[in-house]
Coordinates of N, CA and C in Angstrom, one line a residue:
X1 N -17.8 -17.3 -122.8 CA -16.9 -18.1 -123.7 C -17.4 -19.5 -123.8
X2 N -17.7 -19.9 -124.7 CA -18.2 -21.4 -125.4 C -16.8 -22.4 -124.5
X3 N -17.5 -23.4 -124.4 CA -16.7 -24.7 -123.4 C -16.4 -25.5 -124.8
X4 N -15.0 -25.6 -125.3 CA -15.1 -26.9 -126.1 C -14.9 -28.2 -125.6
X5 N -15.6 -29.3 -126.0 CA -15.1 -30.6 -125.4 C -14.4 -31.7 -126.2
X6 N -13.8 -32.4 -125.8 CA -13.0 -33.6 -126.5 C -13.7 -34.8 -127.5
X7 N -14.1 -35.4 -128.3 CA -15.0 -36.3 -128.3 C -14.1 -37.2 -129.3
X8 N -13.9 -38.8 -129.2 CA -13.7 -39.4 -130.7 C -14.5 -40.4 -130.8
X9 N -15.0 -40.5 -131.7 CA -16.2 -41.1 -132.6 C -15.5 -42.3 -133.0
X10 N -16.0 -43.5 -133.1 CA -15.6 -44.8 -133.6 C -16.8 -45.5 -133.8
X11 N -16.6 -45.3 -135.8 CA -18.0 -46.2 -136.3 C -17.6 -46.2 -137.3
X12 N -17.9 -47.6 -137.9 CA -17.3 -48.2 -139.0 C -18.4 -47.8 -140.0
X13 N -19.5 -47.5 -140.2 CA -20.3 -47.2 -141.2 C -20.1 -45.3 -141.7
X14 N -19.6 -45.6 -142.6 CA -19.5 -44.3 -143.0 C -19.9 -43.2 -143.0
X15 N -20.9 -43.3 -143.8 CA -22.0 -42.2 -143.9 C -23.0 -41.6 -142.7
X16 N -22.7 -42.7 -141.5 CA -23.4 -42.2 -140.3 C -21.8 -41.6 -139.5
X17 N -20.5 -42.0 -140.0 CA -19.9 -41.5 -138.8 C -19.6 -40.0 -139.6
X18 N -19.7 -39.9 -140.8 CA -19.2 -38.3 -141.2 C -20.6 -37.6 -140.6
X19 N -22.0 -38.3 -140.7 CA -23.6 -37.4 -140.1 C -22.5 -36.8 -138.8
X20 N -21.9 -38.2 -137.9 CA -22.3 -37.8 -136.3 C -21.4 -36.5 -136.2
X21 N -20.1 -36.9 -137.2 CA -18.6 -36.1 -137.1 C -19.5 -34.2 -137.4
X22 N -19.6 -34.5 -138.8 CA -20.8 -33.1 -139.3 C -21.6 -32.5 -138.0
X23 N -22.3 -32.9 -137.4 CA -23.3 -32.1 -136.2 C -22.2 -32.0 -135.5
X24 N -21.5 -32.5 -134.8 CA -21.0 -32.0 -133.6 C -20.3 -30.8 -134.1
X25 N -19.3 -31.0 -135.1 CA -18.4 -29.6 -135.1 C -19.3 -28.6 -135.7
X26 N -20.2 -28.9 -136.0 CA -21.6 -27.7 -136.4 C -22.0 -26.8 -135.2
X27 N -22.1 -27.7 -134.3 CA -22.3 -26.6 -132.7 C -21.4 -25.8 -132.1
X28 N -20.5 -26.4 -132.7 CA -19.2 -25.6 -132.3 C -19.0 -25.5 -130.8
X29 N -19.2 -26.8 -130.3 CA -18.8 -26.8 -129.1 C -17.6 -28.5 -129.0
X30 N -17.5 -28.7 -130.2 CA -16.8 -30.2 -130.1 C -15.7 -30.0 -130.7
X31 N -15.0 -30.6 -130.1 CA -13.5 -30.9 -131.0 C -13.4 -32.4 -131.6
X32 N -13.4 -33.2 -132.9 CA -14.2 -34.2 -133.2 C -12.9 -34.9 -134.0
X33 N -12.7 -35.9 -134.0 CA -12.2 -37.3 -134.2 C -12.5 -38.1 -134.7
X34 N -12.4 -38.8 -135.7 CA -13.2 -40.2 -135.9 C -12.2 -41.4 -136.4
X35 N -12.7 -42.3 -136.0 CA -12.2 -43.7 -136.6 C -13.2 -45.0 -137.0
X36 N -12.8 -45.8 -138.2 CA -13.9 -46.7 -138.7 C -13.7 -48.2 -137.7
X37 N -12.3 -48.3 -137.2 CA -12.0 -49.4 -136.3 C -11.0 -49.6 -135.1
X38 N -11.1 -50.2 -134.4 CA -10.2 -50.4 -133.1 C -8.5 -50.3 -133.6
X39 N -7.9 -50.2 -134.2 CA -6.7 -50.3 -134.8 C -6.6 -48.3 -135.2
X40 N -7.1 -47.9 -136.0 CA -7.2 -46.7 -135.7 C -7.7 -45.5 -134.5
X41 N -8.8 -46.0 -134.1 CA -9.1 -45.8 -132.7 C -7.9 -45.7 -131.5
X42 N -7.1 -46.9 -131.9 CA -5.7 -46.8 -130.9 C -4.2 -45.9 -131.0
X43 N -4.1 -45.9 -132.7 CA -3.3 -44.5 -133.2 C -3.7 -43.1 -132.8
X44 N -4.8 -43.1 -132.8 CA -5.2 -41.6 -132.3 C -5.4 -41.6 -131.0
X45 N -5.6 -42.6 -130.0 CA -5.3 -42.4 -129.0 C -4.0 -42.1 -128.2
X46 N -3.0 -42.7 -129.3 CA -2.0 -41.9 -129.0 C -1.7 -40.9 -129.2
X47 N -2.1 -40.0 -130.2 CA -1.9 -38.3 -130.3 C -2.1 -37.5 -129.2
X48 N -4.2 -37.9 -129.1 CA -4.3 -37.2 -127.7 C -5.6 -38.4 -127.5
X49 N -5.4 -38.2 -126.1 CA -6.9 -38.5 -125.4 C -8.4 -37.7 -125.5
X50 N -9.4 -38.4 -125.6 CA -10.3 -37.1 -125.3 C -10.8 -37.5 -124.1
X51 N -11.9 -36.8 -123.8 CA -12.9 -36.6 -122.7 C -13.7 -37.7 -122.9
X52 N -14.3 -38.3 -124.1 CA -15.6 -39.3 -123.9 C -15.0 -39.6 -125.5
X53 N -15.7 -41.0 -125.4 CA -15.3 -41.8 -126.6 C -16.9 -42.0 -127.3
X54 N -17.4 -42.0 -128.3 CA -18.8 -42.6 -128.9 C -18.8 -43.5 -129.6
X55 N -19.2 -44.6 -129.5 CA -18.5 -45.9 -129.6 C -19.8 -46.9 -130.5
X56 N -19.3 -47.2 -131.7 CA -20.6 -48.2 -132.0 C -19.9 -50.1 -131.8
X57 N -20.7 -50.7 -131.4 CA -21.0 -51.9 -130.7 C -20.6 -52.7 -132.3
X58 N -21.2 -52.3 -132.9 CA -20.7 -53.8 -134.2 C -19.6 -53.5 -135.1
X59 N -18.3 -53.6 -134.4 CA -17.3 -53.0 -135.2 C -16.7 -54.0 -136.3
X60 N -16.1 -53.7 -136.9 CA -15.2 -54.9 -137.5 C -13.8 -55.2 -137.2
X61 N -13.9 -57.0 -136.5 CA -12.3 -57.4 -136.1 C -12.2 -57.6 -134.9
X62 N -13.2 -56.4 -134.0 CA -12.8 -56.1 -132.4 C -13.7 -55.3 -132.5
X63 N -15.1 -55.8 -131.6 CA -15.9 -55.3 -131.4 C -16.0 -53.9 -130.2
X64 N -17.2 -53.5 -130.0 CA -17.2 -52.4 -129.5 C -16.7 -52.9 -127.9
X65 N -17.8 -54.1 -128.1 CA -17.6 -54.2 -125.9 C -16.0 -54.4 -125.6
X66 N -15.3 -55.3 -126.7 CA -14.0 -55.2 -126.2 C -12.9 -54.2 -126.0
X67 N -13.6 -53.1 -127.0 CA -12.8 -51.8 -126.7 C -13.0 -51.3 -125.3
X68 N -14.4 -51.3 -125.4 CA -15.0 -50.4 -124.2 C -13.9 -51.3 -122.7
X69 N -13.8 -52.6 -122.6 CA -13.1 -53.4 -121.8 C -11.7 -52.6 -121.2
X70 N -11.2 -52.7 -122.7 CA -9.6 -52.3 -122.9 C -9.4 -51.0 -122.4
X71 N -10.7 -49.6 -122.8 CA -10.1 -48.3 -122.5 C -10.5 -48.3 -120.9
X72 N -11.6 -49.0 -120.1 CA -11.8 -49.1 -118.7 C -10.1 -49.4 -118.3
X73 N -9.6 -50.1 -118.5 CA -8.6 -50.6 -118.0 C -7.4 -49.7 -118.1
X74 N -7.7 -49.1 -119.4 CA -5.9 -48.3 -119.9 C -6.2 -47.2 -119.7
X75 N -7.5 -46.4 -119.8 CA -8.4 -45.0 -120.3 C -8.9 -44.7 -119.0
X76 N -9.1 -44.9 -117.8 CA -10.5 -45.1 -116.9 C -10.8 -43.8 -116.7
X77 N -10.5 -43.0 -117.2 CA -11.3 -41.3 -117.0 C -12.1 -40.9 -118.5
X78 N -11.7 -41.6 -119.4 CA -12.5 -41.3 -120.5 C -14.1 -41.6 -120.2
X79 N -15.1 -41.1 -120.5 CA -16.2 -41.7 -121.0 C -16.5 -42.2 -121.7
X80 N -17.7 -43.1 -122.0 CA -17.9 -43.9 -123.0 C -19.1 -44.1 -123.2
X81 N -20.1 -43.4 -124.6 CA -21.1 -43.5 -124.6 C -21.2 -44.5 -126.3
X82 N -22.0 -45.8 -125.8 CA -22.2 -47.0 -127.1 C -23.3 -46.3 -127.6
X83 N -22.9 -47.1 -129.1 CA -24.2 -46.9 -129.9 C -24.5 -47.6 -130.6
X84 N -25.4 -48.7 -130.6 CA -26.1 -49.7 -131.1 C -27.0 -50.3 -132.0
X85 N -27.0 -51.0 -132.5 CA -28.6 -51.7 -133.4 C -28.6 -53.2 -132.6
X86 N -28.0 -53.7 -131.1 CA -28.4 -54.3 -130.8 C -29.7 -54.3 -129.7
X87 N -30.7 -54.9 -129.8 CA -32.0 -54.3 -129.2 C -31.9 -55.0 -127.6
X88 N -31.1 -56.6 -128.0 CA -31.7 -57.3 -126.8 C -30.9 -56.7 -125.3
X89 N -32.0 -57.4 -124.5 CA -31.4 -57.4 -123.1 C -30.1 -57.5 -122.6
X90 N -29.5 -58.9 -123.0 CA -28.2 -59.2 -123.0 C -27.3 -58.8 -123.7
X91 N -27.8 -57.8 -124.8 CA -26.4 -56.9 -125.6 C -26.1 -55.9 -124.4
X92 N -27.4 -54.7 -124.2 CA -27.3 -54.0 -123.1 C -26.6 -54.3 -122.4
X93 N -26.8 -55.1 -121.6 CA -26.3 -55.6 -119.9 C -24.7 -55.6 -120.7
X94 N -24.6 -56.6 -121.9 CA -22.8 -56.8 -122.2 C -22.5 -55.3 -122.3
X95 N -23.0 -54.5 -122.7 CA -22.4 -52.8 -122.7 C -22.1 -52.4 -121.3
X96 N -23.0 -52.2 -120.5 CA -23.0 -51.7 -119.5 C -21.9 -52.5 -118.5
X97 N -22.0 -53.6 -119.1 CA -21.1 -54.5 -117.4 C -19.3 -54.2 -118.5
X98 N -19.0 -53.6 -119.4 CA -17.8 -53.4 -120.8 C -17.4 -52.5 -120.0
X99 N -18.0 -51.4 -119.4 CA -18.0 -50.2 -118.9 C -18.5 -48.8 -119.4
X100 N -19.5 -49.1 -120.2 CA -20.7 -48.1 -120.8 C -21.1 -46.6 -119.9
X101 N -20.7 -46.0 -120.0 CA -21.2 -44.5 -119.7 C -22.8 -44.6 -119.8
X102 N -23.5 -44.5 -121.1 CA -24.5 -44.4 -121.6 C -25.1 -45.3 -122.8
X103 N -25.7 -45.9 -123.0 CA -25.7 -46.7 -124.2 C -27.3 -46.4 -124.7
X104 N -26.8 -46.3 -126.0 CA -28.0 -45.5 -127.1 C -28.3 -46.5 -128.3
X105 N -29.7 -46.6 -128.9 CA -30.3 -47.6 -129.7 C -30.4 -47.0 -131.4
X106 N -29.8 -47.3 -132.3 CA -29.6 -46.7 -133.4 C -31.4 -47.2 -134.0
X107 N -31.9 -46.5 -134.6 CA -31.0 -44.7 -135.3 C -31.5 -43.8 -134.0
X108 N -30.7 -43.2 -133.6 CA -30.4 -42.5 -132.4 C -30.8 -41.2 -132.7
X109 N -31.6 -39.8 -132.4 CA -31.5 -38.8 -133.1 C -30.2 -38.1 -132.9
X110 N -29.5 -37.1 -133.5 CA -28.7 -36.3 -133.4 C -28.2 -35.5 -132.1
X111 N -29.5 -34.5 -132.0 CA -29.5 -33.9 -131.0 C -29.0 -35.6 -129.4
X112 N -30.2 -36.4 -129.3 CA -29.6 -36.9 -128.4 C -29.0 -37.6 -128.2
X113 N -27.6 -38.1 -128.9 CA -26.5 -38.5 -129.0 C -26.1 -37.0 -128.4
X114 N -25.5 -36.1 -129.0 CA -25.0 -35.2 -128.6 C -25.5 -35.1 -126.8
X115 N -26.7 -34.6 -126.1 CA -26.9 -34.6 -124.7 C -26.3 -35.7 -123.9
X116 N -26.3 -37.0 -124.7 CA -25.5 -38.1 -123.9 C -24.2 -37.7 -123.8
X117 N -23.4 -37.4 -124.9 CA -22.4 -37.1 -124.6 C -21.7 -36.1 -123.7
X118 N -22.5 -34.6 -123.5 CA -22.6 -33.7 -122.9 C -22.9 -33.9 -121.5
X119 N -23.9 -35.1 -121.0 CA -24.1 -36.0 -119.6 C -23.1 -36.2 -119.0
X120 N -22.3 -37.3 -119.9 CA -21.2 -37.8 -119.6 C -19.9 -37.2 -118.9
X121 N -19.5 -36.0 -120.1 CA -18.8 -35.1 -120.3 C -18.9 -34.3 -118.5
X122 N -20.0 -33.7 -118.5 CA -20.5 -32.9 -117.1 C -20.3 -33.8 -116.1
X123 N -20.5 -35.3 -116.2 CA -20.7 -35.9 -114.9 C -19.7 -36.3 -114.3
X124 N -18.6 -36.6 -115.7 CA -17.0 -37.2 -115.1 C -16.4 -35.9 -114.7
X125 N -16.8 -34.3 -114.7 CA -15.6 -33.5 -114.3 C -16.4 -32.6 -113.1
X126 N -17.7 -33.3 -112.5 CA -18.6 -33.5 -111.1 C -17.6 -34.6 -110.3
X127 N -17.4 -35.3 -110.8 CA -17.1 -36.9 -109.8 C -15.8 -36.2 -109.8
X128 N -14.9 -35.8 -110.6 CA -13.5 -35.5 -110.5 C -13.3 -34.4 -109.1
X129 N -14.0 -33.2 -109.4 CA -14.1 -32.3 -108.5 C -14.7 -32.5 -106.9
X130 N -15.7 -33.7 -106.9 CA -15.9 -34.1 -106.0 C -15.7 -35.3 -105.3
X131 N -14.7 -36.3 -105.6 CA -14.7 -37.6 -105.4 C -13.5 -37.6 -104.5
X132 N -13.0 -38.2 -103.5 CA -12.0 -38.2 -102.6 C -10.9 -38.9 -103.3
X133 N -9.5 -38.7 -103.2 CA -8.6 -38.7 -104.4 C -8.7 -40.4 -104.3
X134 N -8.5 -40.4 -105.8 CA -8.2 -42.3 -106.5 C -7.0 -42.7 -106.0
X135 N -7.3 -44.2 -106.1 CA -5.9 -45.0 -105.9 C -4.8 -44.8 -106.7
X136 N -3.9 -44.8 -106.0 CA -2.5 -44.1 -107.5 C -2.5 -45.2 -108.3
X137 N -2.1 -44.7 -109.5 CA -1.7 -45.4 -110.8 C -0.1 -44.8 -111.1
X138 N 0.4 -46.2 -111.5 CA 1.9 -45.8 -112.1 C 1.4 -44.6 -113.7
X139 N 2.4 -44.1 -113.9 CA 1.6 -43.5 -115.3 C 2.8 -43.3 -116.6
X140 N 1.9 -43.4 -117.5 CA 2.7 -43.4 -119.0 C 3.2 -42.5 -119.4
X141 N 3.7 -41.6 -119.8 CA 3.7 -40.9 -120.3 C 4.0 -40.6 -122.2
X142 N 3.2 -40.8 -123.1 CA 3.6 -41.4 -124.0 C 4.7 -40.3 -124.8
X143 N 4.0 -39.2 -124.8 CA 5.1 -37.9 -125.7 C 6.8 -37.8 -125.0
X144 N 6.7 -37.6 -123.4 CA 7.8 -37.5 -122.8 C 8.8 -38.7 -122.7
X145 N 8.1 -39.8 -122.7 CA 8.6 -41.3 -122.5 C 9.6 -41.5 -120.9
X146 N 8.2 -41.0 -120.2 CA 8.3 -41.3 -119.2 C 7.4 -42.3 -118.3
X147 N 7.7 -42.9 -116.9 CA 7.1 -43.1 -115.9 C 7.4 -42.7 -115.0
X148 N 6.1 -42.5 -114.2 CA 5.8 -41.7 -112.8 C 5.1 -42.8 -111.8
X149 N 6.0 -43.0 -110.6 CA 5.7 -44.2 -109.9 C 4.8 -43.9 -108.9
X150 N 4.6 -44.9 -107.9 CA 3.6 -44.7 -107.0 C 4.1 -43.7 -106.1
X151 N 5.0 -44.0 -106.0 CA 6.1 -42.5 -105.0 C 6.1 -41.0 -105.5
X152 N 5.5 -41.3 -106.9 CA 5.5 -39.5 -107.5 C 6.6 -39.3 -108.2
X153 N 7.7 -40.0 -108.0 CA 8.9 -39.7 -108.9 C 9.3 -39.9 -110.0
X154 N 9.7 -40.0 -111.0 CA 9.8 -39.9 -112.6 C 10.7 -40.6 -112.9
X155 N 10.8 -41.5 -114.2 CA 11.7 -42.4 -114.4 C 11.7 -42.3 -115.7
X156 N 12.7 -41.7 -116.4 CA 12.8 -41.6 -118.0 C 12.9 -43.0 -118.6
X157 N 12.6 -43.3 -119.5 CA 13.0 -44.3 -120.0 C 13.4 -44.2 -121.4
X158 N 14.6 -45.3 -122.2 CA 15.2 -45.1 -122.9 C 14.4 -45.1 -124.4
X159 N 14.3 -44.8 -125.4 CA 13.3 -44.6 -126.4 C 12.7 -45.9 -126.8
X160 N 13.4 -47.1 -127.2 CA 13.2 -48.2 -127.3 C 12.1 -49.0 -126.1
X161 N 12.7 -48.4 -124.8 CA 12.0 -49.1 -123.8 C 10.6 -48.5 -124.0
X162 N 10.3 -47.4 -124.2 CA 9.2 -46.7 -124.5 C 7.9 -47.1 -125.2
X163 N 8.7 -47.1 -126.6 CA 8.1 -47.9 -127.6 C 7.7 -49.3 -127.2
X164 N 8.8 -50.1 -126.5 CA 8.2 -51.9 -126.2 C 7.0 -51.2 -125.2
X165 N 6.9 -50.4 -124.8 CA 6.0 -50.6 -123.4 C 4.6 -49.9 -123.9
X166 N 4.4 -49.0 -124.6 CA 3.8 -48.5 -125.7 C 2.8 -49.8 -126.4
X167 N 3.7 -50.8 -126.9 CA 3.2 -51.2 -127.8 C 2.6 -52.6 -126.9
X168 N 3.1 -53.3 -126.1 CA 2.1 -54.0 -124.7 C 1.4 -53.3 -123.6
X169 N 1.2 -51.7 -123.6 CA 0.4 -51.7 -122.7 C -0.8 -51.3 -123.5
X170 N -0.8 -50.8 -125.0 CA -2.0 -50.7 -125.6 C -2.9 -52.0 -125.9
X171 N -2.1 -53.4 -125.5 CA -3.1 -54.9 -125.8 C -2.9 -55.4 -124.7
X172 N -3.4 -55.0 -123.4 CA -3.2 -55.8 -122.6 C -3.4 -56.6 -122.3
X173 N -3.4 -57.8 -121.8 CA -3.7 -59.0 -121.5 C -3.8 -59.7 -123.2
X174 N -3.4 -59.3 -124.0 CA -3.2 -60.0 -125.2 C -1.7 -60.5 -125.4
X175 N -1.4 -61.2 -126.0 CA -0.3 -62.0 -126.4 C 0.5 -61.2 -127.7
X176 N 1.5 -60.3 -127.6 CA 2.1 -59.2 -129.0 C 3.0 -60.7 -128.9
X177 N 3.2 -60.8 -130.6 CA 3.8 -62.1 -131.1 C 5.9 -61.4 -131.1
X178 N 6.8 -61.9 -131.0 CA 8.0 -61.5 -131.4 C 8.1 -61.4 -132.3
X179 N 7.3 -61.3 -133.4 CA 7.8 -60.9 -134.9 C 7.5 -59.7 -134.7
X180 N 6.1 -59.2 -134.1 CA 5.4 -58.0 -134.4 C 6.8 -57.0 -133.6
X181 N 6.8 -57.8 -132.3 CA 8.1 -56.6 -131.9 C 8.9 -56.1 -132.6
X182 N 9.6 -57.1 -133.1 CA 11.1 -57.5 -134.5 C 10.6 -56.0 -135.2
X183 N 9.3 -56.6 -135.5 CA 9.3 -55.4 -136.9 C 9.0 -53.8 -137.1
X184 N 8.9 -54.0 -135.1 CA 8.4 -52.4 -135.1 C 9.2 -51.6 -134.5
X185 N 10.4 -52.7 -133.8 CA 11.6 -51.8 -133.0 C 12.8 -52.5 -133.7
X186 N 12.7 -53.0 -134.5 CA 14.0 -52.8 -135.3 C 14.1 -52.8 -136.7
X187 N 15.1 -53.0 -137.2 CA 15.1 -52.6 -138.6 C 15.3 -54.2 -139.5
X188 N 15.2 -54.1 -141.0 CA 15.1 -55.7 -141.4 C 16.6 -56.0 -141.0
X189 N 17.8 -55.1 -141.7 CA 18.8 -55.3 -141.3 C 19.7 -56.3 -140.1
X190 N 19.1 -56.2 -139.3 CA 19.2 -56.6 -138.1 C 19.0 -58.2 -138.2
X191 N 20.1 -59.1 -137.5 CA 20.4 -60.4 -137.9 C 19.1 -61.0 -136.7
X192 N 18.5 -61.8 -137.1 CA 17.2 -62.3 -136.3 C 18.1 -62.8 -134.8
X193 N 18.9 -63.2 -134.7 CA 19.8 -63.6 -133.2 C 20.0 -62.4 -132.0
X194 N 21.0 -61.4 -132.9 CA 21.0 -60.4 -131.9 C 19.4 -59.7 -131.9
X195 N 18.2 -59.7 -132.4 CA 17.4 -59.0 -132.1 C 16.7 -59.7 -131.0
X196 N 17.3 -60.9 -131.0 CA 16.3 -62.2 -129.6 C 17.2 -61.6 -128.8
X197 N 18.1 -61.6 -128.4 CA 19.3 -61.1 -127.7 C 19.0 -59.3 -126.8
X198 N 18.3 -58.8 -128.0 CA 18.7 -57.4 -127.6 C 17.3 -57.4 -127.0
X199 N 15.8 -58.4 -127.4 CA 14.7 -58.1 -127.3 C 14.6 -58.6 -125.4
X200 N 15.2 -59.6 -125.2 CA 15.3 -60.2 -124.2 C 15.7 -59.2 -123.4
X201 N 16.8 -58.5 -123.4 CA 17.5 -57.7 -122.6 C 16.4 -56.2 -122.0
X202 N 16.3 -56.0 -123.3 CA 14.9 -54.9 -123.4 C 14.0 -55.2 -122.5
X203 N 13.2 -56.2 -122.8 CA 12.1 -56.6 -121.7 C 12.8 -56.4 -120.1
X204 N 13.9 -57.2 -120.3 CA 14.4 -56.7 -118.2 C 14.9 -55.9 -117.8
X205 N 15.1 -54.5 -118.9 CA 15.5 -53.4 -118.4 C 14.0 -52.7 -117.9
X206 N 13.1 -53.0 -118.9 CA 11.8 -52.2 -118.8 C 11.0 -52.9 -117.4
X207 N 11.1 -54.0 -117.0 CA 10.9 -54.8 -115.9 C 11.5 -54.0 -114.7
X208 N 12.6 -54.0 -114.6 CA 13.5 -53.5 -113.5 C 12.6 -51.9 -113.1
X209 N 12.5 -51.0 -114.7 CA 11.8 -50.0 -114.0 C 10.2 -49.5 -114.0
X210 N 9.8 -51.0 -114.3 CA 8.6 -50.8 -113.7 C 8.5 -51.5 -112.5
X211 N 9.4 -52.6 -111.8 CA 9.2 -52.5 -110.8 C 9.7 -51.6 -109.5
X212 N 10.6 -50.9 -110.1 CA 11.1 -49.0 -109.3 C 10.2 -48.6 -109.2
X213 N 9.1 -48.5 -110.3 CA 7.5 -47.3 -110.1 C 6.4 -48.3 -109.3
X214 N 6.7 -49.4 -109.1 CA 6.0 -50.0 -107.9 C 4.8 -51.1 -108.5
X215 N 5.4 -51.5 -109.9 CA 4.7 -52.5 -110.9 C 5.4 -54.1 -109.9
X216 N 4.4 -55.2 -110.2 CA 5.1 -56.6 -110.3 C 6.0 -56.4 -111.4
X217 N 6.8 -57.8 -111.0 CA 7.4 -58.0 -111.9 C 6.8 -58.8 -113.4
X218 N 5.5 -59.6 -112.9 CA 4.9 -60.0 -113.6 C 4.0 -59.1 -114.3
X219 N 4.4 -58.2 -114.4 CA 3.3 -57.2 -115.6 C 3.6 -57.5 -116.8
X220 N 4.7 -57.9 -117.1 CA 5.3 -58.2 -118.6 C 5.3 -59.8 -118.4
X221 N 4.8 -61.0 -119.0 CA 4.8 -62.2 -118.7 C 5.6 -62.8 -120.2
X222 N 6.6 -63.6 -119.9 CA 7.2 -64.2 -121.2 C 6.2 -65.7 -121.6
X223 N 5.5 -65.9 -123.0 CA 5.3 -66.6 -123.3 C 5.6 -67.2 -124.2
X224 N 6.2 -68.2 -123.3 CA 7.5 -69.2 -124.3 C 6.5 -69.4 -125.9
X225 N 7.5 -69.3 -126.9 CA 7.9 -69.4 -127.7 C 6.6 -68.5 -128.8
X226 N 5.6 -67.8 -128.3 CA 5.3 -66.7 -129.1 C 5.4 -65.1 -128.8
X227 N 5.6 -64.9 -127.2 CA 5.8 -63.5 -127.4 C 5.6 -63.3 -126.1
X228 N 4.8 -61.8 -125.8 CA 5.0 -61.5 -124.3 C 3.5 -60.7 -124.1
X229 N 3.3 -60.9 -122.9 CA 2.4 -60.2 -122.3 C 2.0 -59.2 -121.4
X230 N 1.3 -57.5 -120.8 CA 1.0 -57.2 -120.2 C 0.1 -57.0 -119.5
X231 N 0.1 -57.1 -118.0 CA -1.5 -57.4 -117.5 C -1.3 -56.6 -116.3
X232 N -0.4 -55.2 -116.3 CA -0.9 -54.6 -115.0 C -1.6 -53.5 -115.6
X233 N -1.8 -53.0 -114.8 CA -3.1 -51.5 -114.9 C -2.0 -50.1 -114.7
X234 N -2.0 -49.5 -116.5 CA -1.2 -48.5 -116.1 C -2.0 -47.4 -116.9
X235 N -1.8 -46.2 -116.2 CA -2.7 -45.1 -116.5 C -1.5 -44.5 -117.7
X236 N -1.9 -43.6 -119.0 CA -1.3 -43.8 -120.4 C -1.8 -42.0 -120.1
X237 N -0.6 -41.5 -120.3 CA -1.2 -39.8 -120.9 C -0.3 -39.5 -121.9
X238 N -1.0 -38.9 -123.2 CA -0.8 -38.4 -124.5 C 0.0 -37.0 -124.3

């Protein structure tokens, strides 16, 4: 029986991401994904996860290395193999120290892109099977809209809380403005007073049960007068 694997593609130039999309599901051994930019890249990561990400380095808005940063931190079992037209020393080294799997020099041939991927793919489910178990991670659950604490126990959380936590643990350590909240968990309707009111309340319910799952309390940081921040390390499953 053929092994299929996970793969999502992220490359802003067209005509090379439909080539790379085209060969893989041609082998029939890929299940294939693509996105032109980090903003899509992150919708489909909420659908599902894959196995290894293929990742080109000159994106538009948010480059490659700062993805590669962000999914080490939120992703850390994904792979990640870059793909490049930067030649120098110090692009490399910025890939690899991003958290690079493998990093490849465009124009890359087909075939080995694909082996890189398949490297990767083989090496992370070697380390899994052989690696003495990881440090616990609180975890997301994004479909069920749950957390699972360091204790192993489960903590539903209310839909809303979900969504706020959803939408700061995908920018971490970035600053989400209170409008952007306003406008994604409530409705226009909604008088701008009670939504500071209800937004306020929101954050310390979701506080309270991340610190139950064994989070600081500073994983959500309030920054007076534009918004809020997360900066702990939580593991996200689709």
């Amino acid at each position: 029986m053929t092994r299929i694997w996970d793969v999502l593609v992220c490359e802003d130039f067209v005509d090379l991401r439909e080539a790379l999309v085209d060969y893989l599901e041609e082998t029939g051994q890929w299940r294939v994904r693509s996105a032109g930019n980090g903003a899509v890249l992150r919708r489909l990561l909420v659908e599902r996860v894959p196995q290894v990400l293929l990742l080109d380095v000159g994106l538009p808005h948010e480059s490659g290395i700062d993805i590669a940063r962000w999914m080490r931190s939120t992703y850390p079992d994904v792979g990640i193999v870059m793909l490049s037209g930067r030649y120098s020393s110090s692009d490399r080294l910025a890939g690899w120290r991003a958290g690079a799997d493998a990093y490849l020099l465009k124009p890359a041939e087909m075939e080995e892109v694909e082996l890189a991927l398949k490297a990767v793919v083989q090496r992370g489910s070697r380390a899994s099977d052989a690696a003495p178990a990881a440090t616990p991670l609180v975890r997301f659950n994004l479909r069920q809209g749950t957390l699972t604490g360091l204790d192993g126990l489960e903590h539903r959380l209310a839909p809303r809380e979900a969504a706020l936590l959803q939408v700061l643990a995908q920018s971490p350590g970035s600053i989400v403005e209170v409008n952007t909240l306003r406008r994604l968990l409530w409705t226009e309707q909604d008088s701008e007073t009670d939504v500071n009111n209800a937004l306020f309340s929101l954050v310390r319910r979701l506080r309270r049960k991340l610190e139950t799952c064994g989070l600081d309390e500073s994983a959500i940081s309030v920054m007076r007068g534009r918004g809020y921040r997360f900066s702990a390390t939580l593991a996200i499953d689709s």
